[in-house]
Amino acid sequence: MARNLQNTGQLRPIDLARGHGLSTQAIRNYEEAGILPAAARTPAGYRMYAPLHARALGAFLALVPGHGHPTATSIMRAVNEGAVDEAFRLIDESHAQLLDDRRTLQAVESALRGLTPTAPTAPTAATAASEPSGSGGTFIGPLAEELGIRPATLRKWERAGLVRPRRDPVTGYRVYDEADVRDARLAHQLRRGGYVLERIAPLITQVRAAGGLEPLEAALGDWRARLSARARAMLTGAAELEAYLRERG
């Protein structure tokens, strides 16, 4: 239970707001949302806060960078309602999501490392017969053989949007160009890592949007930095929340 507010050390909404560059309306909104415990009122009805509210505000603002505004709000509301175990559950969920995001990043990085370019081989009569007419590419059979999968798997990946082969104008067969082969190899690596198609599709989209693998590596570096920043923010938020819990008693 939160201890009773004391007459000494009282703070006005503006006192809380100034220290964090907030408006007094934001402070009132935070109280109404349950982020801050209920304020005492003067005989005239004005809100009066205490150092405990300043600690609650600091904890909330420290939680936001690591957990996001909605989850930080739910954590503080649970604490202020006395449901501390619920607050801990929400924190655990955020940490689990961070771990899942980190594993996804590691899977993508591992898949990229596995995409070593293969040296071209001199064409033979057999390979020439398997090549599409017109500009470059490969048919479904040779690509499936290279990856060690069945052609039906490539057709399934096409339906899921992982590869987008064109059709050979003469034979009508699927033709996989260099980008399609890249996407198929990336999908293959991720599938071997246990990722379902629904999770692979957004990653393939990122590769295409980045214009290939090389630009994506820079994006992955940014992704890694964001995860690290989020992890550190969670530590800061945990320290501020612990201080608030101690002060609540």
Coordinates of C-alpha atoms in Angstrom, one line a residue:
M1 CA 0.0 0.0 0.0
A2 CA 1.2 3.5 -0.7
R3 CA 1.9 5.5 2.4
N4 CA -0.2 8.6 3.1
L5 CA 0.9 11.9 1.5
Q6 CA 2.4 14.3 4.0
N7 CA 1.7 18.0 4.1
T8 CA 5.4 18.7 3.9
G9 CA 7.2 18.4 0.6
Q10 CA 4.1 18.9 -1.5
L11 CA 4.5 19.7 -5.2
R12 CA 2.3 21.4 -7.6
P13 CA 1.6 19.9 -11.1
I14 CA 4.0 22.5 -12.6
D15 CA 6.7 21.3 -10.2
L16 CA 6.5 17.8 -11.5
A17 CA 6.2 18.9 -15.1
R18 CA 9.1 21.3 -15.3
G19 CA 11.7 18.7 -14.3
H20 CA 10.9 16.6 -17.4
G21 CA 9.9 19.1 -20.0
L22 CA 6.2 18.1 -19.7
S23 CA 3.0 20.1 -19.6
T24 CA 0.8 20.2 -16.5
Q25 CA -1.9 18.6 -18.6
A26 CA 0.4 15.7 -19.2
I27 CA 0.8 15.3 -15.5
R28 CA -2.9 15.3 -15.0
N29 CA -3.3 12.8 -17.8
Y30 CA -0.7 10.5 -16.2
E31 CA -2.6 10.6 -13.0
E32 CA -5.9 9.8 -14.7
A33 CA -4.2 6.9 -16.6
G34 CA -3.0 5.4 -13.3
I35 CA 0.6 6.1 -14.1
L36 CA 0.8 8.3 -11.0
P37 CA -1.0 7.5 -7.7
A38 CA -4.0 9.7 -7.0
A39 CA -3.0 13.2 -5.8
A40 CA -4.1 14.9 -2.6
R41 CA -6.4 17.9 -3.0
T42 CA -6.4 21.3 -1.4
P43 CA -9.6 22.6 0.1
A44 CA -10.0 24.5 -3.1
G45 CA -9.7 21.3 -5.2
Y46 CA -6.2 21.9 -6.5
R47 CA -4.0 18.8 -7.0
M48 CA -1.0 18.6 -4.7
Y49 CA 1.7 16.0 -5.3
A50 CA 4.4 14.6 -3.1
P51 CA 8.0 13.3 -3.7
L52 CA 6.4 9.8 -4.1
H53 CA 4.7 11.1 -7.3
A54 CA 8.0 12.5 -8.6
R55 CA 9.5 9.0 -8.1
A56 CA 6.6 7.4 -9.9
L57 CA 6.9 9.8 -12.8
G58 CA 10.7 9.2 -13.0
A59 CA 10.0 5.4 -13.0
F60 CA 7.5 5.7 -15.8
L61 CA 9.6 7.8 -18.0
A62 CA 12.6 5.4 -17.5
L63 CA 10.4 2.4 -18.4
V64 CA 9.1 3.9 -21.7
P65 CA 12.4 3.6 -23.8
G66 CA 12.7 -0.1 -23.0
H67 CA 9.1 -1.3 -22.8
G68 CA 7.2 1.2 -24.9
H69 CA 4.5 3.6 -23.8
P70 CA 1.6 1.2 -23.5
T71 CA 3.5 -1.5 -21.6
A72 CA 5.1 1.1 -19.3
T73 CA 1.6 2.5 -18.6
S74 CA 0.3 -1.0 -17.7
I75 CA 3.3 -1.7 -15.5
M76 CA 2.8 1.5 -13.5
R77 CA -1.0 1.1 -13.3
A78 CA -0.5 -2.4 -11.9
V79 CA 2.0 -1.2 -9.3
N80 CA -0.3 1.6 -8.2
E81 CA -3.2 -0.8 -7.9
G82 CA -1.1 -3.1 -5.7
A83 CA -0.8 -5.8 -8.4
V84 CA 3.0 -6.0 -8.3
D85 CA 3.1 -9.6 -9.7
E86 CA 1.1 -8.4 -12.7
A87 CA 3.7 -5.6 -13.2
F88 CA 6.5 -8.2 -13.1
R89 CA 4.7 -10.4 -15.6
L90 CA 4.5 -7.5 -18.0
I91 CA 8.2 -6.9 -17.6
D92 CA 8.9 -10.6 -18.2
E93 CA 7.0 -10.4 -21.4
S94 CA 9.0 -7.5 -22.6
H95 CA 12.2 -9.3 -21.8
A96 CA 10.9 -12.4 -23.6
Q97 CA 10.1 -10.3 -26.7
L98 CA 13.6 -8.7 -26.6
L99 CA 15.1 -12.2 -26.5
D100 CA 13.0 -13.3 -29.4
D101 CA 14.0 -10.3 -31.4
R102 CA 17.6 -11.0 -30.7
R103 CA 17.3 -14.6 -31.8
T104 CA 15.6 -13.4 -35.0
L105 CA 18.5 -11.1 -35.6
Q106 CA 21.0 -13.8 -35.0
A107 CA 19.2 -16.1 -37.3
V108 CA 19.2 -13.6 -40.1
E109 CA 22.9 -12.9 -39.6
S110 CA 23.6 -16.6 -39.6
A111 CA 21.6 -16.9 -42.8
L112 CA 23.5 -14.1 -44.4
R113 CA 26.9 -15.7 -43.5
G114 CA 25.6 -18.9 -45.2
L115 CA 24.9 -17.1 -48.5
T116 CA 28.4 -17.5 -49.9
P117 CA 28.4 -16.9 -53.6
T118 CA 28.9 -20.1 -55.7
A119 CA 31.5 -20.0 -58.5
P120 CA 29.9 -20.3 -61.9
T121 CA 30.6 -23.5 -63.8
A122 CA 31.2 -24.0 -67.5
P123 CA 27.9 -24.8 -69.2
T124 CA 27.4 -28.3 -70.5
A125 CA 24.9 -29.7 -72.9
A126 CA 22.7 -30.8 -70.0
T127 CA 22.8 -27.5 -68.2
A128 CA 22.3 -25.6 -71.4
A129 CA 19.1 -27.5 -72.0
S130 CA 17.9 -26.6 -68.5
E131 CA 18.6 -22.9 -68.9
P132 CA 15.7 -20.7 -69.9
S133 CA 15.6 -18.9 -73.2
G134 CA 16.2 -15.1 -73.2
S135 CA 18.1 -13.3 -70.5
G136 CA 19.7 -15.4 -67.7
G137 CA 18.2 -17.3 -64.8
T138 CA 17.5 -20.9 -63.8
F139 CA 14.6 -23.2 -63.9
I140 CA 12.9 -24.7 -60.8
G141 CA 14.6 -28.1 -61.1
P142 CA 18.2 -27.0 -61.0
L143 CA 17.5 -24.5 -58.2
A144 CA 15.8 -27.1 -56.1
E145 CA 18.7 -29.5 -56.6
E146 CA 21.2 -26.8 -55.6
L147 CA 19.3 -26.2 -52.4
G148 CA 18.6 -29.9 -51.7
I149 CA 14.8 -29.4 -51.6
R150 CA 11.9 -30.5 -53.7
P151 CA 10.5 -28.3 -56.5
A152 CA 7.2 -28.4 -54.6
T153 CA 8.9 -26.5 -51.8
L154 CA 9.9 -23.7 -54.1
R155 CA 6.3 -23.5 -55.4
K156 CA 5.1 -23.3 -51.8
W157 CA 7.6 -20.5 -51.1
E158 CA 6.4 -18.7 -54.2
R159 CA 2.8 -18.8 -52.8
A160 CA 4.1 -17.4 -49.6
G161 CA 5.8 -14.5 -51.4
L162 CA 9.4 -15.6 -50.6
V163 CA 10.4 -15.9 -54.3
R164 CA 8.9 -14.2 -57.3
P165 CA 10.0 -16.1 -60.5
R166 CA 9.0 -14.9 -63.9
R167 CA 7.8 -17.3 -66.7
D168 CA 9.9 -18.3 -69.6
P169 CA 8.2 -16.9 -72.8
V170 CA 9.0 -20.1 -74.8
T171 CA 8.4 -22.9 -72.3
G172 CA 6.2 -21.2 -69.7
Y173 CA 8.4 -22.6 -67.0
R174 CA 9.3 -20.6 -63.9
V175 CA 12.6 -18.7 -64.2
Y176 CA 14.5 -17.7 -61.1
D177 CA 16.9 -14.7 -61.6
E178 CA 19.8 -13.8 -59.4
A179 CA 17.6 -12.0 -56.8
D180 CA 15.2 -15.0 -56.7
V181 CA 18.1 -17.3 -56.1
R182 CA 19.4 -15.1 -53.3
D183 CA 15.9 -15.0 -51.7
A184 CA 15.5 -18.7 -52.1
R185 CA 18.9 -19.4 -50.4
L186 CA 18.1 -17.0 -47.6
A187 CA 14.7 -18.6 -47.1
H188 CA 16.4 -22.0 -47.1
Q189 CA 18.9 -20.9 -44.4
L190 CA 16.1 -19.5 -42.2
R191 CA 13.9 -22.6 -42.6
R192 CA 16.8 -24.7 -41.5
G193 CA 17.0 -22.5 -38.5
G194 CA 13.4 -23.3 -37.6
Y195 CA 11.7 -20.2 -38.8
V196 CA 8.2 -20.5 -40.2
L197 CA 7.3 -18.9 -43.6
E198 CA 5.2 -16.2 -42.0
R199 CA 8.3 -15.0 -40.1
I200 CA 10.6 -15.3 -43.1
A201 CA 8.4 -13.3 -45.5
P202 CA 9.0 -9.9 -43.8
L203 CA 12.8 -10.5 -43.7
I204 CA 12.8 -11.3 -47.4
T205 CA 10.9 -8.0 -47.9
Q206 CA 13.6 -6.2 -46.0
V207 CA 16.3 -7.7 -48.3
R208 CA 14.4 -6.5 -51.4
A209 CA 13.8 -3.1 -50.0
A210 CA 17.5 -2.7 -49.1
G211 CA 18.4 -3.6 -52.6
G212 CA 20.3 -6.7 -51.7
L213 CA 22.3 -8.3 -48.9
E214 CA 25.1 -5.7 -48.6
P215 CA 22.8 -2.8 -47.6
L216 CA 20.9 -5.1 -45.3
E217 CA 24.1 -5.8 -43.3
A218 CA 24.2 -2.1 -42.4
A219 CA 20.5 -2.3 -41.4
L220 CA 21.3 -5.3 -39.3
G221 CA 24.0 -3.3 -37.5
D222 CA 21.4 -0.6 -36.7
W223 CA 19.0 -3.3 -35.6
R224 CA 21.6 -4.8 -33.3
A225 CA 22.4 -1.3 -31.8
R226 CA 18.7 -0.7 -31.2
L227 CA 18.3 -4.0 -29.3
S228 CA 21.3 -3.2 -27.2
A229 CA 19.9 0.3 -26.4
R230 CA 16.6 -1.3 -25.5
A231 CA 18.3 -3.8 -23.2
R232 CA 20.2 -0.9 -21.4
A233 CA 17.0 1.1 -21.2
M234 CA 15.3 -1.9 -19.5
L235 CA 18.1 -1.9 -16.9
T236 CA 17.6 1.8 -16.2
G237 CA 13.8 1.4 -16.0
A238 CA 14.2 -1.6 -13.6
A239 CA 16.4 0.5 -11.3
E240 CA 13.9 3.4 -11.3
L241 CA 11.0 1.1 -10.7
E242 CA 12.8 -0.6 -7.8
A243 CA 13.4 2.7 -6.2
Y244 CA 9.7 3.6 -6.6
L245 CA 8.7 0.3 -5.1
R246 CA 11.0 0.8 -2.1
E247 CA 9.6 4.3 -1.5
R248 CA 6.0 3.0 -1.7
G249 CA 6.9 0.6 1.1

